[in-house]
Amino acid sequence: NAGVTQTPKFQVLKTGQSMTLQCAQDMNHEYMSWYRQDPGMGLRLIHYSVGAGITDQGEVPNGYNVSRSTTEDFPLRLLSAAPSQTSVYFCASSYLGQGQTQYFGPGTRLLVL
Amino acid sequence: GQQLNQSPQSMFIQEGEDVSMNCTSSSIFNTWLWYKQEPGEGPVLLIALYKAGELTSNGRLTAQFGITRKDSFLNISASIPSDVGIYFCAGPTNTGNQFYFGTGTSLTVIP
């Protein structure tokens, strides 16, 4: 049971490049979410999903896209990276209605130059 | 969005001391959560509170759900070096599908 896995661990991008951050969970959780963590600001919700085929915006969705074609995977796409997207990104999952027991992945550290 | 303010922002304490930190919100929450994040890791849930006035313990950690439902407190007794990390409070929206996190309290324990 690997829990929540994220790849890559680190990434450097140039402004304007696109990339996909991968997130997978093997706990059959319906709920999955993406957060970004910036110094002094805690974690902020980007997008979330309550099941395959269903996604919704969180607090800071601009510049990011998500899709949920399977229960296990919830990739986050940066369409055209900007320096303001330099951050640490965390994926989390839980059973639906039990979001208080979200399991977080180890994070992806992204630097946009 | 919601703003959860935590204080203090950082703490440097001697091993064995007790620690207190709090989290306040401009809005009411029906659930309060406390997480710990260690360096290079994702947050891990420590305590969940579901009722105003509730006091819940997890080992040396004790958390309280404020009566006004706009605040919560976390205490750590007899701190040890492995308590080092950033402590976050969090609360869900009414639908339970979105969570707001506090700004965090960074704890350093000096042996």
Coordinates of N, CA, C and O in Angstrom, one line a residue, chain B residues 30-78:
Chain B
N30 N -17.5 24.2 11.7 CA -18.1 23.1 12.4 C -17.2 22.0 12.7 O -17.5 21.0 13.5
T31 N -16.0 22.1 12.1 CA -14.9 21.1 12.4 C -13.6 21.8 12.4 O -13.4 22.7 11.6
W32 N -12.8 21.5 13.4 CA -11.4 22.0 13.4 C -10.5 20.9 13.3 O -10.6 19.9 14.0
L33 N -9.4 21.1 12.5 CA -8.4 20.0 12.4 C -7.0 20.6 12.7 O -6.8 21.8 12.4
W34 N -6.2 19.8 13.3 CA -4.8 20.2 13.5 C -3.9 19.2 12.8 O -4.0 18.0 13.0
Y35 N -2.9 19.8 12.0 CA -2.0 18.9 11.3 C -0.6 19.3 11.7 O -0.3 20.4 12.1
K36 N 0.4 18.4 11.5 CA 1.8 18.6 11.7 C 2.5 18.3 10.4 O 2.2 17.3 9.7
Q37 N 3.4 19.2 10.0 CA 4.2 19.0 8.8 C 5.7 19.0 9.1 O 6.2 20.0 9.7
E38 N 6.3 17.9 8.9 CA 7.8 17.8 9.1 C 8.5 18.2 7.8 O 7.9 18.1 6.7
P39 N 9.7 18.6 7.9 CA 10.5 19.1 6.8 C 10.5 18.1 5.6 O 10.8 16.9 5.8
G40 N 10.1 18.5 4.4 CA 10.1 17.7 3.2 C 9.0 16.7 3.1 O 9.0 15.8 2.3
E41 N 8.0 16.8 4.0 CA 6.9 15.9 4.0 C 5.6 16.7 3.8 O 5.5 17.9 4.0
G42 N 4.5 15.9 3.6 CA 3.2 16.5 3.6 C 2.6 16.5 5.0 O 3.1 15.8 5.9
P43 N 1.5 17.3 5.2 CA 0.9 17.4 6.5 C 0.3 16.1 6.9 O -0.2 15.3 6.1
V44 N 0.3 15.8 8.2 CA -0.3 14.6 8.8 C -1.3 15.1 9.9 O -1.0 15.9 10.7
L45 N -2.5 14.5 9.9 CA -3.5 14.9 10.8 C -3.1 14.4 12.2 O -2.7 13.3 12.5
L46 N -3.3 15.4 13.2 CA -3.0 15.1 14.6 C -4.3 14.9 15.4 O -4.4 13.9 16.1
I47 N -5.2 15.8 15.2 CA -6.4 15.8 16.0 C -7.5 16.4 15.2 O -7.3 17.4 14.5
A48 N -8.7 15.9 15.3 CA -9.9 16.4 14.7 C -10.9 16.7 15.8 O -11.1 15.9 16.7
L49 N -11.6 17.9 15.7 CA -12.6 18.4 16.7 C -13.9 18.6 16.0 O -13.9 19.3 14.9
Y50 N -15.0 18.2 16.6 CA -16.3 18.2 15.9 C -17.4 19.0 16.6 O -18.4 19.2 16.1
K51 N -17.1 19.4 17.9 CA -18.1 20.0 18.7 C -17.6 21.2 19.4 O -16.5 21.1 20.1
A52 N -18.3 22.3 19.5 CA -17.9 23.5 20.2 C -17.6 23.1 21.7 O -18.5 22.4 22.3
G53 N -16.5 23.6 22.2 CA -16.2 23.2 23.6 C -15.4 21.9 23.8 O -14.9 21.6 24.8
E54 N -15.4 21.1 22.7 CA -14.7 19.8 22.8 C -13.3 19.9 23.1 O -12.6 20.8 22.6
L55 N -12.8 19.1 24.0 CA -11.4 19.0 24.3 C -10.9 17.6 24.0 O -11.5 16.6 24.5
T56 N -9.9 17.4 23.1 CA -9.5 16.1 22.7 C -8.0 16.0 22.8 O -7.3 16.9 22.5
S57 N -7.5 14.8 23.3 CA -6.1 14.6 23.5 C -5.6 13.5 22.6 O -6.4 12.5 22.2
N58 N -4.3 13.6 22.2 CA -3.7 12.6 21.4 C -2.2 12.5 22.0 O -1.4 13.2 21.6
G59 N -2.0 11.7 23.0 CA -0.7 11.6 23.7 C -0.5 12.9 24.4 O -1.3 13.3 25.3
R60 N 0.7 13.5 24.1 CA 1.0 14.8 24.8 C 0.3 16.0 24.1 O 0.5 17.1 24.6
L61 N -0.5 15.8 23.1 CA -1.2 16.9 22.5 C -2.6 17.0 22.9 O -3.3 16.0 23.1
T62 N -3.1 18.2 23.2 CA -4.4 18.5 23.5 C -4.9 19.6 22.7 O -4.3 20.6 22.6
A63 N -6.1 19.5 22.1 CA -6.7 20.5 21.3 C -8.1 20.8 21.8 O -8.8 19.9 22.3
Q64 N -8.5 22.1 21.6 CA -9.8 22.5 22.1 C -10.5 23.2 20.9 O -9.9 24.0 20.2
F65 N -11.8 22.9 20.8 CA -12.7 23.6 19.9 C -13.3 24.8 20.6 O -14.1 24.6 21.6
G66 N -13.0 26.0 20.2 CA -13.5 27.2 20.9 C -15.0 27.3 20.9 O -15.7 26.9 20.0
I67 N -15.5 27.8 22.0 CA -17.0 28.0 22.2 C -17.7 28.8 21.1 O -18.8 28.5 20.7
T68 N -17.0 29.8 20.6 CA -17.5 30.7 19.6 C -17.5 30.0 18.2 O -18.1 30.5 17.3
R69 N -16.8 28.9 18.1 CA -16.6 28.1 16.9 C -15.7 28.9 15.9 O -15.6 28.5 14.7
K70 N -15.1 30.0 16.4 CA -14.3 30.8 15.5 C -12.8 30.6 15.9 O -11.9 31.3 15.4
D71 N -12.5 29.7 16.8 CA -11.1 29.6 17.2 C -10.9 28.2 17.8 O -11.8 27.4 18.1
S72 N -9.6 27.8 17.8 CA -9.2 26.5 18.3 C -7.8 26.6 18.9 O -7.0 27.6 18.5
F73 N -7.5 25.8 19.8 CA -6.2 25.8 20.5 C -5.5 24.5 20.5 O -6.2 23.4 20.6
L74 N -4.2 24.5 20.4 CA -3.4 23.3 20.5 C -2.3 23.4 21.5 O -1.6 24.4 21.5
N75 N -2.2 22.5 22.4 CA -1.2 22.5 23.5 C -0.4 21.2 23.3 O -0.9 20.1 23.1
I76 N 0.9 21.4 23.5 CA 1.8 20.2 23.5 C 2.5 20.3 24.9 O 3.2 21.3 25.2
S77 N 2.5 19.2 25.6 CA 3.1 19.2 26.9 C 4.5 18.5 26.8 O 4.7 17.6 26.0
A78 N 5.4 18.9 27.7 CA 6.7 18.3 27.8 C 7.3 18.1 26.4 O 7.6 16.9 26.0

